[in-house]
mmCIF file of C-alpha atoms in Angstrom:
data_model
loop_
_atom_site.group_PDB
_atom_site.id
_atom_site.type_symbol
_atom_site.label_atom_id
_atom_site.label_comp_id
_atom_site.label_asym_id
_atom_site.label_seq_id
_atom_site.Cartn_x
_atom_site.Cartn_y
_atom_site.Cartn_z
ATOM 1 C CA MET A 1 -1.497 -3.148 55.640
ATOM 2 C CA VAL A 2 -5.230 -3.651 56.250
ATOM 3 C CA GLY A 3 -5.279 -0.987 58.963
ATOM 4 C CA TYR A 4 -3.177 1.370 56.871
ATOM 5 C CA GLY A 5 -5.607 0.887 53.996
ATOM 6 C CA CYS A 6 -8.498 1.936 56.224
ATOM 7 C CA LEU A 7 -6.747 5.103 57.404
ATOM 8 C CA TRP A 8 -5.536 5.857 53.880
ATOM 9 C CA SER A 9 -9.098 5.552 52.555
ATOM 10 C CA ILE A 10 -10.402 7.884 55.251
ATOM 11 C CA SER A 11 -7.628 10.425 54.594
ATOM 12 C CA LYS A 12 -8.556 10.515 50.900
ATOM 13 C CA GLY A 13 -12.140 11.341 51.782
ATOM 14 C CA ASP A 14 -13.520 8.080 50.396
ATOM 15 C CA ILE A 15 -16.375 7.943 52.885
ATOM 16 C CA GLU A 16 -17.852 11.168 51.564
ATOM 17 C CA THR A 17 -16.926 11.008 47.873
ATOM 18 C CA ARG A 18 -17.617 7.320 47.251
ATOM 19 C CA TYR A 19 -20.473 6.510 49.586
ATOM 20 C CA LEU A 20 -22.240 9.632 50.887
ATOM 21 C CA GLU A 21 -22.252 12.052 47.935
ATOM 22 C CA PRO A 22 -23.762 9.755 45.258
ATOM 23 C CA SER A 23 -27.509 9.231 45.068
ATOM 24 C CA PHE A 24 -27.083 6.289 42.692
ATOM 25 C CA PHE A 25 -24.728 3.307 42.796
ATOM 26 C CA PHE A 26 -23.570 1.216 39.840
ATOM 27 C CA LYS A 27 -23.927 -2.544 40.247
ATOM 28 C CA TYR A 28 -21.867 -5.572 39.302
ATOM 29 C CA ASP A 29 -23.575 -8.327 37.345
ATOM 30 C CA GLY A 30 -24.956 -10.781 39.883
ATOM 31 C CA PHE A 31 -24.686 -8.325 42.781
ATOM 32 C CA LYS A 32 -27.536 -5.916 42.098
ATOM 33 C CA TRP A 33 -29.005 -6.948 45.446
ATOM 34 C CA VAL A 34 -26.174 -5.190 47.326
ATOM 35 C CA ASP A 35 -27.829 -2.066 48.706
ATOM 36 C CA PHE A 36 -26.734 1.094 50.511
ATOM 37 C CA ILE A 37 -27.086 0.846 54.301
ATOM 38 C CA GLY A 38 -27.091 4.573 55.028
ATOM 39 C CA ALA A 39 -24.485 7.098 56.140
ATOM 40 C CA GLU A 40 -24.428 5.872 59.737
ATOM 41 C CA GLY A 41 -23.945 2.329 58.515
ATOM 42 C CA ILE A 42 -20.944 3.321 56.389
ATOM 43 C CA TYR A 43 -19.250 4.977 59.373
ATOM 44 C CA ILE A 44 -19.925 1.890 61.490
ATOM 45 C CA LEU A 45 -18.446 -0.359 58.796
ATOM 46 C CA TYR A 46 -15.277 1.738 58.666
ATOM 47 C CA GLY A 47 -14.995 1.407 62.434
ATOM 48 C CA ILE A 48 -15.394 -2.374 62.154
ATOM 49 C CA TRP A 49 -12.780 -2.355 59.372
ATOM 50 C CA PHE A 50 -10.249 -0.562 61.572
ATOM 51 C CA PHE A 51 -10.749 -2.680 64.694
ATOM 52 C CA SER A 52 -10.786 -5.848 62.601
ATOM 53 C CA ALA A 53 -7.415 -4.794 61.218
ATOM 54 C CA LEU A 54 -6.041 -4.531 64.743
ATOM 55 C CA GLY A 55 -7.382 -7.978 65.567
ATOM 56 C CA ILE A 56 -5.786 -9.446 62.440
ATOM 57 C CA PHE A 57 -2.439 -7.771 63.124
ATOM 58 C CA PHE A 58 -2.196 -9.022 66.704
ATOM 59 C CA GLY A 59 -3.981 -12.327 66.096
ATOM 60 C CA ALA A 60 -6.547 -11.387 68.736
ATOM 61 C CA PHE A 61 -10.027 -12.906 68.341
ATOM 62 C CA TYR A 62 -8.714 -13.646 64.903
ATOM 63 C CA ARG A 63 -11.614 -15.564 63.375
ATOM 64 C CA MET A 64 -14.090 -12.837 64.215
ATOM 65 C CA ALA A 65 -11.652 -10.161 63.038
ATOM 66 C CA ILE A 66 -10.771 -11.708 59.683
ATOM 67 C CA TRP A 67 -14.344 -12.610 58.764
ATOM 68 C CA SER A 68 -15.533 -9.149 59.803
ATOM 69 C CA PHE A 69 -12.878 -7.544 57.638
ATOM 70 C CA PHE A 70 -13.656 -9.782 54.671
ATOM 71 C CA PHE A 71 -17.381 -9.032 54.693
ATOM 72 C CA VAL A 72 -17.003 -5.302 55.385
ATOM 73 C CA PHE A 73 -14.284 -4.703 52.810
ATOM 74 C CA THR A 74 -16.012 -6.796 50.150
ATOM 75 C CA TYR A 75 -19.354 -5.100 50.773
ATOM 76 C CA LEU A 76 -17.859 -1.612 50.469
ATOM 77 C CA HIS A 77 -16.400 -2.423 47.077
ATOM 78 C CA LEU A 78 -19.416 -4.317 45.793
ATOM 79 C CA LEU A 79 -21.631 -1.363 46.677
ATOM 80 C CA ASP A 80 -20.537 0.690 43.669
ATOM 81 C CA ALA A 81 -18.861 -0.855 40.625
ATOM 82 C CA THR A 82 -17.114 2.416 39.772
ATOM 83 C CA ASN A 83 -14.884 1.682 42.774
ATOM 84 C CA TYR A 84 -13.405 -1.406 41.107
ATOM 85 C CA ILE A 85 -9.622 -1.691 41.305
ATOM 86 C CA ASN A 86 -7.645 -4.900 40.818
ATOM 87 C CA HIS A 87 -5.975 -4.785 44.209
ATOM 88 C CA TYR A 88 -9.302 -4.363 46.046
ATOM 89 C CA TYR A 89 -10.359 -7.592 44.385
ATOM 90 C CA ALA A 90 -7.057 -9.240 45.390
ATOM 91 C CA ILE A 91 -7.406 -8.103 49.009
ATOM 92 C CA SER A 92 -10.843 -9.702 49.267
ATOM 93 C CA ILE A 93 -9.452 -12.953 47.871
ATOM 94 C CA PHE A 94 -6.507 -13.056 50.276
ATOM 95 C CA ALA A 95 -8.789 -12.163 53.192
ATOM 96 C CA PHE A 96 -11.054 -15.089 52.271
ATOM 97 C CA PHE A 97 -8.049 -17.430 52.180
ATOM 98 C CA LEU A 98 -6.917 -16.252 55.609
ATOM 99 C CA ALA A 99 -10.429 -16.629 57.017
ATOM 100 C CA CYS A 100 -10.570 -20.266 55.919
ATOM 101 C CA LEU A 101 -7.102 -21.249 57.144
ATOM 102 C CA PRO A 102 -5.474 -21.370 60.623
ATOM 103 C CA ALA A 103 -3.417 -18.198 60.417
ATOM 104 C CA GLN A 104 -3.664 -17.495 64.165
ATOM 105 C CA VAL A 105 -2.109 -20.667 65.604
ATOM 106 C CA ALA A 106 1.352 -19.219 66.275
ATOM 107 C CA TYR A 107 2.808 -15.825 67.214
ATOM 108 C CA SER A 108 -0.627 -14.447 68.096
ATOM 109 C CA VAL A 109 -2.619 -13.249 71.068
ATOM 110 C CA ASP A 110 -5.034 -16.129 70.459
ATOM 111 C CA ALA A 111 -2.210 -18.682 70.676
ATOM 112 C CA TRP A 112 -1.090 -17.065 73.932
ATOM 113 C CA ARG A 113 -4.655 -17.067 75.320
ATOM 114 C CA LYS A 114 -5.374 -20.630 74.206
ATOM 115 C CA PRO A 115 -2.193 -22.722 74.183
ATOM 116 C CA ALA A 116 -4.173 -25.726 72.946
ATOM 117 C CA ILE A 117 -4.503 -24.194 69.475
ATOM 118 C CA GLN A 118 -0.756 -23.634 69.079
ATOM 119 C CA GLN A 119 0.893 -25.590 66.287
ATOM 120 C CA LEU A 120 3.874 -25.474 63.988
ATOM 121 C CA GLN A 121 2.728 -27.210 60.856
ATOM 122 C CA ILE A 122 0.009 -26.801 58.293
ATOM 123 C CA PRO A 123 -0.521 -28.832 55.103
ATOM 124 C CA ALA A 124 1.693 -27.689 52.242
ATOM 125 C CA TRP A 125 -1.307 -27.100 49.959
ATOM 126 C CA GLN A 126 -2.517 -24.339 52.241
ATOM 127 C CA MET A 127 0.579 -22.303 51.468
ATOM 128 C CA ALA A 128 0.427 -23.353 47.834
ATOM 129 C CA ILE A 129 -2.923 -21.636 47.320
ATOM 130 C CA PHE A 130 -1.379 -18.264 48.157
ATOM 131 C CA LYS A 131 1.475 -18.908 45.743
ATOM 132 C CA ALA A 132 -0.987 -19.990 43.063
ATOM 133 C CA GLN A 133 -3.054 -16.819 43.478
ATOM 134 C CA VAL A 134 0.013 -14.590 43.221
ATOM 135 C CA ALA A 135 1.107 -16.538 40.137
ATOM 136 C CA ILE A 136 -2.301 -16.034 38.517
ATOM 137 C CA ILE A 137 -2.183 -12.292 39.135
ATOM 138 C CA TYR A 138 1.254 -11.926 37.547
ATOM 139 C CA LEU A 139 0.619 -14.374 34.700
ATOM 140 C CA PHE A 140 -2.600 -12.825 33.455
ATOM 141 C CA ALA A 141 -1.188 -9.336 33.952
ATOM 142 C CA ALA A 142 1.637 -10.365 31.605
ATOM 143 C CA VAL A 143 -0.650 -11.974 29.028
ATOM 144 C CA ALA A 144 -2.848 -8.864 28.986
ATOM 145 C CA LYS A 145 0.221 -6.738 28.189
ATOM 146 C CA MET A 146 0.890 -8.759 25.036
ATOM 147 C CA ASN A 147 -0.849 -6.282 22.781
ATOM 148 C CA ALA A 148 0.338 -3.694 20.282
ATOM 149 C CA ASP A 149 -0.513 -0.717 22.480
ATOM 150 C CA TRP A 150 1.712 -1.909 25.313
ATOM 151 C CA MET A 151 4.545 -3.605 23.425
ATOM 152 C CA PHE A 152 5.084 -1.158 20.572
ATOM 153 C CA GLY A 153 3.178 2.018 21.356
ATOM 154 C CA ALA A 154 4.203 1.935 25.052
ATOM 155 C CA MET A 155 0.658 2.980 25.871
ATOM 156 C CA PRO A 156 -0.596 4.027 28.322
ATOM 157 C CA LEU A 157 2.776 4.044 30.090
ATOM 158 C CA LYS A 158 4.075 6.783 27.807
ATOM 159 C CA ILE A 159 1.268 9.129 28.847
ATOM 160 C CA TRP A 160 1.921 8.589 32.535
ATOM 161 C CA LEU A 161 5.689 8.994 32.178
ATOM 162 C CA LEU A 162 5.267 12.303 30.371
ATOM 163 C CA GLN A 163 3.293 13.480 33.396
ATOM 164 C CA SER A 164 6.168 12.441 35.711
ATOM 165 C CA GLN A 165 9.079 14.323 34.164
ATOM 166 C CA ASP A 166 9.689 16.120 37.472
ATOM 167 C CA PHE A 167 10.659 12.780 39.061
ATOM 168 C CA PRO A 168 14.100 13.114 40.728
ATOM 169 C CA ILE A 169 17.239 12.207 38.741
ATOM 170 C CA ILE A 170 15.639 10.134 35.954
ATOM 171 C CA GLY A 171 12.578 12.253 35.220
ATOM 172 C CA SER A 172 14.168 13.962 32.207
ATOM 173 C CA LEU A 173 14.446 10.571 30.464
ATOM 174 C CA PHE A 174 10.683 10.135 30.457
ATOM 175 C CA GLN A 175 10.247 12.504 27.523
ATOM 176 C CA TYR A 176 11.733 9.950 25.120
ATOM 177 C CA HIS A 177 9.627 7.291 23.411
ATOM 178 C CA ILE A 178 12.389 4.687 23.742
ATOM 179 C CA THR A 179 12.289 5.062 27.534
ATOM 180 C CA ALA A 180 8.580 4.254 27.605
ATOM 181 C CA VAL A 181 9.066 1.273 25.272
ATOM 182 C CA LEU A 182 11.898 -0.146 27.381
ATOM 183 C CA MET A 183 9.906 0.271 30.587
ATOM 184 C CA SER A 184 6.876 -1.381 28.971
ATOM 185 C CA TRP A 185 8.939 -4.418 28.038
ATOM 186 C CA VAL A 186 10.540 -4.532 31.499
ATOM 187 C CA GLY A 187 7.052 -4.577 33.022
ATOM 188 C CA LEU A 188 5.928 -7.350 30.688
ATOM 189 C CA LEU A 189 8.983 -9.524 31.322
ATOM 190 C CA PHE A 190 8.778 -8.916 35.066
ATOM 191 C CA ASP A 191 5.152 -10.068 35.251
ATOM 192 C CA LEU A 192 5.841 -13.023 32.976
ATOM 193 C CA THR A 193 8.880 -14.447 34.803
ATOM 194 C CA ILE A 194 8.968 -13.219 38.399
ATOM 195 C CA VAL A 195 7.057 -16.196 39.838
ATOM 196 C CA VAL A 196 9.616 -18.559 38.297
ATOM 197 C CA TRP A 197 12.529 -16.695 39.904
ATOM 198 C CA LEU A 198 10.699 -16.557 43.242
ATOM 199 C CA SER A 199 10.102 -20.309 43.091
ATOM 200 C CA LEU A 200 13.789 -21.203 42.639
ATOM 201 C CA ALA A 201 15.905 -21.278 45.792
ATOM 202 C CA LYS A 202 19.010 -19.957 44.016
ATOM 203 C CA THR A 203 17.295 -16.862 42.660
ATOM 204 C CA ARG A 204 14.648 -16.250 45.327
ATOM 205 C CA LYS A 205 16.445 -13.545 47.314
ATOM 206 C CA TRP A 206 17.419 -11.565 44.230
ATOM 207 C CA ALA A 207 13.961 -12.021 42.770
ATOM 208 C CA TYR A 208 12.357 -10.680 45.922
ATOM 209 C CA LEU A 209 14.720 -7.704 45.918
ATOM 210 C CA THR A 210 13.566 -7.081 42.338
ATOM 211 C CA VAL A 211 9.947 -7.282 43.489
ATOM 212 C CA VAL A 212 10.592 -4.656 46.151
ATOM 213 C CA LEU A 213 12.446 -2.325 43.781
ATOM 214 C CA PHE A 214 9.981 -2.771 40.921
ATOM 215 C CA HIS A 215 6.834 -2.199 42.957
ATOM 216 C CA THR A 216 8.396 0.636 44.943
ATOM 217 C CA MET A 217 9.270 2.420 41.708
ATOM 218 C CA THR A 218 5.806 1.899 40.192
ATOM 219 C CA GLY A 219 4.226 3.071 43.442
ATOM 220 C CA LEU A 220 6.281 6.280 43.376
ATOM 221 C CA LEU A 221 5.709 6.958 39.685
ATOM 222 C CA PHE A 222 2.046 6.094 39.261
ATOM 223 C CA ASN A 223 -1.148 6.562 41.220
ATOM 224 C CA ILE A 224 -1.916 2.874 41.792
ATOM 225 C CA GLY A 225 -2.803 2.937 45.465
ATOM 226 C CA LEU A 226 -1.984 -0.056 47.668
ATOM 227 C CA PHE A 227 -1.139 -2.470 44.859
ATOM 228 C CA PRO A 228 2.684 -2.204 45.243
ATOM 229 C CA ILE A 229 2.473 -2.782 49.009
ATOM 230 C CA LEU A 230 0.111 -5.709 48.518
ATOM 231 C CA MET A 231 2.419 -7.464 46.065
ATOM 232 C CA ILE A 232 5.574 -6.806 48.089
ATOM 233 C CA PHE A 233 4.058 -8.521 51.120
ATOM 234 C CA SER A 234 2.128 -11.261 49.332
ATOM 235 C CA THR A 235 5.224 -12.523 47.498
ATOM 236 C CA CYS A 236 6.787 -13.330 50.879
ATOM 237 C CA VAL A 237 4.910 -16.640 50.720
ATOM 238 C CA PHE A 238 7.551 -17.960 48.313
ATOM 239 C CA PHE A 239 10.210 -18.038 51.045
ATOM 240 C CA GLU A 240 10.782 -21.273 52.958
ATOM 241 C CA PRO A 241 9.102 -21.610 56.381
ATOM 242 C CA LYS A 242 12.505 -21.616 58.096
ATOM 243 C CA THR A 243 13.184 -18.147 56.696
ATOM 244 C CA HIS A 244 9.995 -16.806 58.270
ATOM 245 C CA GLN A 245 10.897 -18.632 61.484
ATOM 246 C CA LYS A 246 14.305 -16.964 61.689
ATOM 247 C CA ILE A 247 12.818 -13.515 61.124
ATOM 248 C CA LEU A 248 10.161 -14.027 63.774
ATOM 249 C CA GLU A 249 12.706 -15.329 66.274
ATOM 250 C CA LYS A 250 14.878 -12.266 65.696
ATOM 251 C CA LEU A 251 11.820 -10.154 66.434
ATOM 252 C CA GLY A 252 11.430 -11.945 69.748
ATOM 253 C CA GLY A 253 8.937 -14.623 68.821
ATOM 254 C CA LYS A 254 9.036 -18.079 70.315
ATOM 255 C CA TRP A 255 7.816 -21.306 68.826
ATOM 256 C CA ALA A 256 4.840 -22.969 70.404
ATOM 257 C CA LYS A 257 5.502 -26.005 72.552
ATOM 258 C CA THR A 258 2.532 -27.879 71.138
ATOM 259 C CA ARG A 259 3.501 -29.523 67.877
ATOM 260 C CA THR A 260 0.268 -30.631 66.305
ATOM 261 C CA LYS A 261 -0.843 -30.523 62.720
ATOM 262 C CA THR A 262 -3.897 -28.780 61.407
ATOM 263 C CA LYS A 263 -6.833 -31.009 60.739
ATOM 264 C CA ASP A 264 -7.277 -30.889 57.005
ATOM 265 C CA ALA A 265 -10.972 -30.294 56.271
ATOM 266 C CA PRO A 266 -11.691 -32.055 52.928
ATOM 267 C CA TYR A 267 -14.352 -29.531 51.905
ATOM 268 C CA LEU A 268 -11.711 -26.778 51.881
ATOM 269 C CA ARG A 269 -9.839 -28.481 49.074
ATOM 270 C CA TYR A 270 -12.964 -28.636 46.931
ATOM 271 C CA LEU A 271 -13.713 -25.011 47.747
ATOM 272 C CA PHE A 272 -10.298 -23.866 46.573
ATOM 273 C CA ILE A 273 -10.425 -26.071 43.471
ATOM 274 C CA ALA A 274 -13.654 -24.283 42.534
ATOM 275 C CA HIS A 275 -12.035 -20.931 43.306
ATOM 276 C CA PHE A 276 -9.091 -21.515 41.003
ATOM 277 C CA ALA A 277 -11.300 -22.865 38.234
ATOM 278 C CA LEU A 278 -13.129 -19.539 38.419
ATOM 279 C CA GLN A 279 -9.822 -17.645 38.532
ATOM 280 C CA LEU A 280 -8.812 -19.286 35.262
ATOM 281 C CA PHE A 281 -12.193 -18.730 33.604
ATOM 282 C CA LEU A 282 -12.712 -15.053 34.419
ATOM 283 C CA PRO A 283 -9.549 -13.737 32.687
ATOM 284 C CA LEU A 284 -10.302 -15.929 29.658
ATOM 285 C CA ARG A 285 -14.048 -15.345 29.401
ATOM 286 C CA HIS A 286 -13.592 -12.567 26.891
ATOM 287 C CA HIS A 287 -12.451 -15.103 24.286
ATOM 288 C CA PHE A 288 -15.562 -17.244 24.803
ATOM 289 C CA LEU A 289 -18.280 -14.638 25.224
ATOM 290 C CA TYR A 290 -17.232 -11.594 23.201
ATOM 291 C CA ASP A 291 -15.812 -10.751 19.806
ATOM 292 C CA ASN A 292 -14.462 -7.241 20.076
ATOM 293 C CA ASN A 293 -11.624 -5.059 21.327
ATOM 294 C CA ILE A 294 -11.714 -5.661 25.078
ATOM 295 C CA LEU A 295 -9.834 -2.438 25.832
ATOM 296 C CA TRP A 296 -12.546 -0.501 24.006
ATOM 297 C CA THR A 297 -15.717 -2.225 25.205
ATOM 298 C CA GLU A 298 -14.382 -3.495 28.567
ATOM 299 C CA GLU A 299 -16.644 -6.534 28.212
ATOM 300 C CA GLY A 300 -14.964 -9.221 30.291
ATOM 301 C CA TYR A 301 -12.354 -6.716 31.456
ATOM 302 C CA ARG A 302 -12.937 -6.607 35.197
ATOM 303 C CA PHE A 303 -11.820 -9.464 37.495
ATOM 304 C CA SER A 304 -9.261 -10.556 34.892
ATOM 305 C CA TRP A 305 -6.035 -8.995 36.263
ATOM 306 C CA ARG A 306 -5.621 -6.532 33.392
ATOM 307 C CA VAL A 307 -3.319 -4.144 35.220
ATOM 308 C CA MET A 308 -2.250 -0.686 34.008
ATOM 309 C CA LEU A 309 -3.474 -1.135 30.446
ATOM 310 C CA LEU A 310 -5.827 1.775 29.935
ATOM 311 C CA GLU A 311 -5.883 5.543 29.910
ATOM 312 C CA LYS A 312 -9.338 6.613 28.785
ATOM 313 C CA GLU A 313 -11.177 9.911 28.827
ATOM 314 C CA GLY A 314 -14.846 10.127 27.994
ATOM 315 C CA MET A 315 -17.668 12.606 27.616
ATOM 316 C CA ALA A 316 -21.244 11.355 27.941
ATOM 317 C CA THR A 317 -24.339 13.445 27.222
ATOM 318 C CA PHE A 318 -27.764 11.938 27.918
ATOM 319 C CA TYR A 319 -31.064 12.977 26.359
ATOM 320 C CA VAL A 320 -34.527 12.147 27.687
ATOM 321 C CA GLU A 321 -37.648 12.416 25.519
ATOM 322 C CA ASP A 322 -41.359 12.071 26.119
ATOM 323 C CA PRO A 323 -42.730 10.202 23.058
ATOM 324 C CA ASP A 324 -46.273 11.478 23.738
ATOM 325 C CA SER A 325 -45.250 15.123 23.572
ATOM 326 C CA GLU A 326 -42.478 17.344 22.313
ATOM 327 C CA ARG A 327 -40.831 17.579 25.694
ATOM 328 C CA HIS A 328 -37.142 16.667 25.901
ATOM 329 C CA TRP A 329 -34.317 17.238 28.327
ATOM 330 C CA VAL A 330 -30.517 17.308 28.313
ATOM 331 C CA VAL A 331 -29.386 15.641 31.521
ATOM 332 C CA SER A 332 -26.922 17.172 33.968
ATOM 333 C CA ASN A 333 -25.003 14.060 35.045
ATOM 334 C CA LEU A 334 -23.703 15.666 38.229
ATOM 335 C CA GLU A 335 -27.251 16.051 39.495
ATOM 336 C CA PHE A 336 -27.235 12.296 40.057
ATOM 337 C CA LEU A 337 -23.567 11.259 40.200
ATOM 338 C CA SER A 338 -20.390 12.326 41.952
ATOM 339 C CA PRO A 339 -17.558 13.633 39.736
ATOM 340 C CA PHE A 340 -15.678 10.368 40.339
ATOM 341 C CA GLN A 341 -18.673 8.298 39.252
ATOM 342 C CA GLU A 342 -19.263 10.409 36.161
ATOM 343 C CA LYS A 343 -15.638 10.012 35.069
ATOM 344 C CA ARG A 344 -15.778 6.234 35.408
ATOM 345 C CA MET A 345 -19.264 5.885 33.925
ATOM 346 C CA SER A 346 -18.465 7.867 30.774
ATOM 347 C CA ILE A 347 -15.963 5.259 29.521
ATOM 348 C CA ARG A 348 -17.761 2.039 30.508
ATOM 349 C CA PRO A 349 -20.669 0.804 28.373
ATOM 350 C CA ASP A 350 -22.298 -1.263 31.118
ATOM 351 C CA HIS A 351 -22.307 1.736 33.449
ATOM 352 C CA ILE A 352 -23.698 3.956 30.692
ATOM 353 C CA LEU A 353 -26.572 1.513 30.309
ATOM 354 C CA GLN A 354 -27.263 1.380 34.053
ATOM 355 C CA PHE A 355 -27.246 5.157 34.384
ATOM 356 C CA ALA A 356 -29.480 5.628 31.327
ATOM 357 C CA GLN A 357 -32.043 3.179 32.686
ATOM 358 C CA HIS A 358 -31.907 4.909 36.074
ATOM 359 C CA LEU A 359 -32.605 8.208 34.306
ATOM 360 C CA GLY A 360 -35.603 6.602 32.618
ATOM 361 C CA VAL A 361 -37.081 5.726 36.009
ATOM 362 C CA ILE A 362 -36.336 9.160 37.508
ATOM 363 C CA TYR A 363 -37.732 11.193 34.612
ATOM 364 C CA ALA A 364 -40.788 8.967 34.265
ATOM 365 C CA ARG A 365 -41.631 9.660 37.880
ATOM 366 C CA ARG A 366 -40.612 13.317 37.887
ATOM 367 C CA TYR A 367 -42.461 14.373 34.724
ATOM 368 C CA ASP A 368 -45.177 11.692 34.551
ATOM 369 C CA ILE A 369 -43.857 10.078 31.357
ATOM 370 C CA LYS A 370 -45.307 6.683 30.509
ATOM 371 C CA GLU A 371 -42.470 5.348 28.350
ATOM 372 C CA PRO A 372 -39.500 7.737 28.329
ATOM 373 C CA ILE A 373 -36.821 7.480 25.672
ATOM 374 C CA VAL A 374 -33.238 7.808 26.899
ATOM 375 C CA ARG A 375 -30.419 8.189 24.391
ATOM 376 C CA ALA A 376 -26.769 9.074 24.837
ATOM 377 C CA GLU A 377 -23.883 10.507 22.873
ATOM 378 C CA VAL A 378 -20.592 9.224 24.236
ATOM 379 C CA TYR A 379 -17.118 9.962 22.913
ATOM 380 C CA VAL A 380 -14.056 8.222 24.326
ATOM 381 C CA ALA A 381 -10.339 8.739 23.763
ATOM 382 C CA MET A 382 -8.293 5.600 24.463
ATOM 383 C CA ASN A 383 -4.550 5.502 25.136
ATOM 384 C CA GLY A 384 -3.769 8.869 23.610
ATOM 385 C CA ARG A 385 -5.829 8.501 20.440
ATOM 386 C CA VAL A 386 -8.452 10.851 19.036
ATOM 387 C CA SER A 387 -11.854 10.335 20.631
ATOM 388 C CA GLN A 388 -14.424 8.157 18.897
ATOM 389 C CA PRO A 389 -18.133 7.497 19.455
ATOM 390 C CA LEU A 390 -18.492 4.587 21.866
ATOM 391 C CA ILE A 391 -22.162 3.733 21.501
ATOM 392 C CA ASP A 392 -25.014 3.974 19.015
ATOM 393 C CA SER A 393 -26.657 7.312 19.824
ATOM 394 C CA THR A 394 -29.986 6.206 18.293
ATOM 395 C CA VAL A 395 -30.557 3.406 20.807
ATOM 396 C CA ASN A 396 -33.236 3.831 23.441
ATOM 397 C CA PHE A 397 -31.417 2.542 26.519
ATOM 398 C CA VAL A 398 -34.642 2.059 28.457
ATOM 399 C CA LYS A 399 -35.240 -0.983 26.255
ATOM 400 C CA ALA A 400 -31.614 -1.995 25.652
ATOM 401 C CA SER A 401 -30.389 -5.354 26.913
ATOM 402 C CA GLY A 402 -28.134 -5.485 29.942
ATOM 403 C CA SER A 403 -27.305 -9.189 29.762
ATOM 404 C CA ILE A 404 -23.753 -10.494 30.053
ATOM 405 C CA GLY A 405 -23.749 -11.293 26.342
ATOM 406 C CA GLN A 406 -22.175 -9.062 23.728
ATOM 407 C CA ARG A 407 -23.840 -5.641 23.566
ATOM 408 C CA THR A 408 -24.723 -4.801 19.979
ATOM 409 C CA TRP A 409 -25.213 -1.103 20.743
ATOM 410 C CA ILE A 410 -21.462 -0.636 21.376
ATOM 411 C CA LEU A 411 -19.859 0.744 18.237
ATOM 412 C CA PRO A 412 -16.754 -1.096 16.959
ATOM 413 C CA TYR A 413 -13.382 0.479 17.570
ATOM 414 C CA ARG A 414 -11.859 2.075 14.480
ATOM 415 C CA GLU A 415 -8.120 1.603 14.259
ATOM 416 C CA GLU A 416 -6.198 4.712 13.272
#
């Protein structure tokens, strides 16, 4: 899947549109130090990504391959926050798990090259961390769907289904509101209960078949990238080891003769305890740090497994003024951003702030302005509703706060 993801990204033109076209990159809080390494560097990183994927697949020079993939993939998606997608985040997490654990000790080129590393057993907790991460993804995805838009308005699913009425056989049903409501509830119940069914021996096979059918259907209906493939393969961890053994033996694999156990490094347990404490905090941080409609402001939205909840369209117009003269400018966003970046920026307050402050620096230098004023008018339509102003258009963003606290310049959402 890792190698396919690399080729898929290249085929979509990601190298050019996401990394080479933009002259400005949006940053994540805490990762503003991540800088662009140049066009040649991006091409080199994609090459490392591809060859690392081969090493991971065959278990050849595995440690070097998995760590290389983890750092390259994570860097590429930390470089510009407009690239954020839940499954990119999940892939980095799973890659980190695999880099810390002995995933190359059987059925690998490394085990063939170095018979001394071959082993059959690993501590049960090392498999449990994968199950726990999958459970967290599904659980918080379900909790996030427990809102009026999803449960009663069938939004944004209704919008996407109306765009898929040419789908074979069942496409004509997508025009009805009841279809969207039923599918919304199916999605909620699936996310809420699937880990339970996968954990029970009696229901595991049927539950996994449901996983395959559910994610295959969502992958065909909606443009959600690699997420269906990721979840189909990651849920395999719920099967018993003997099931994996039988499959591998049918494929021609042979068990290693050496039957040693992995040495359990104590620091790894503490590392993963800290990881899961963070995994529980991030989806819940909105309740502690912010008092607003999270779908509207997106404060605390990212890294919280809020999957398929939003359909937003925005229009952002920026104005720059020189307070010492009568000069003023209306900014052409595409002079500084790619179309993809502009689309993402225009609905996200933190990105609006970053871009406005970048404009302040550019215009101050370009037109010799001591203290430029940068304002913005931003209108956003959320989940099929009429557009509303997102931010206070009187605020000078050059002096606005970009802290992780609640941003007072975001206008409250007005319920229709």
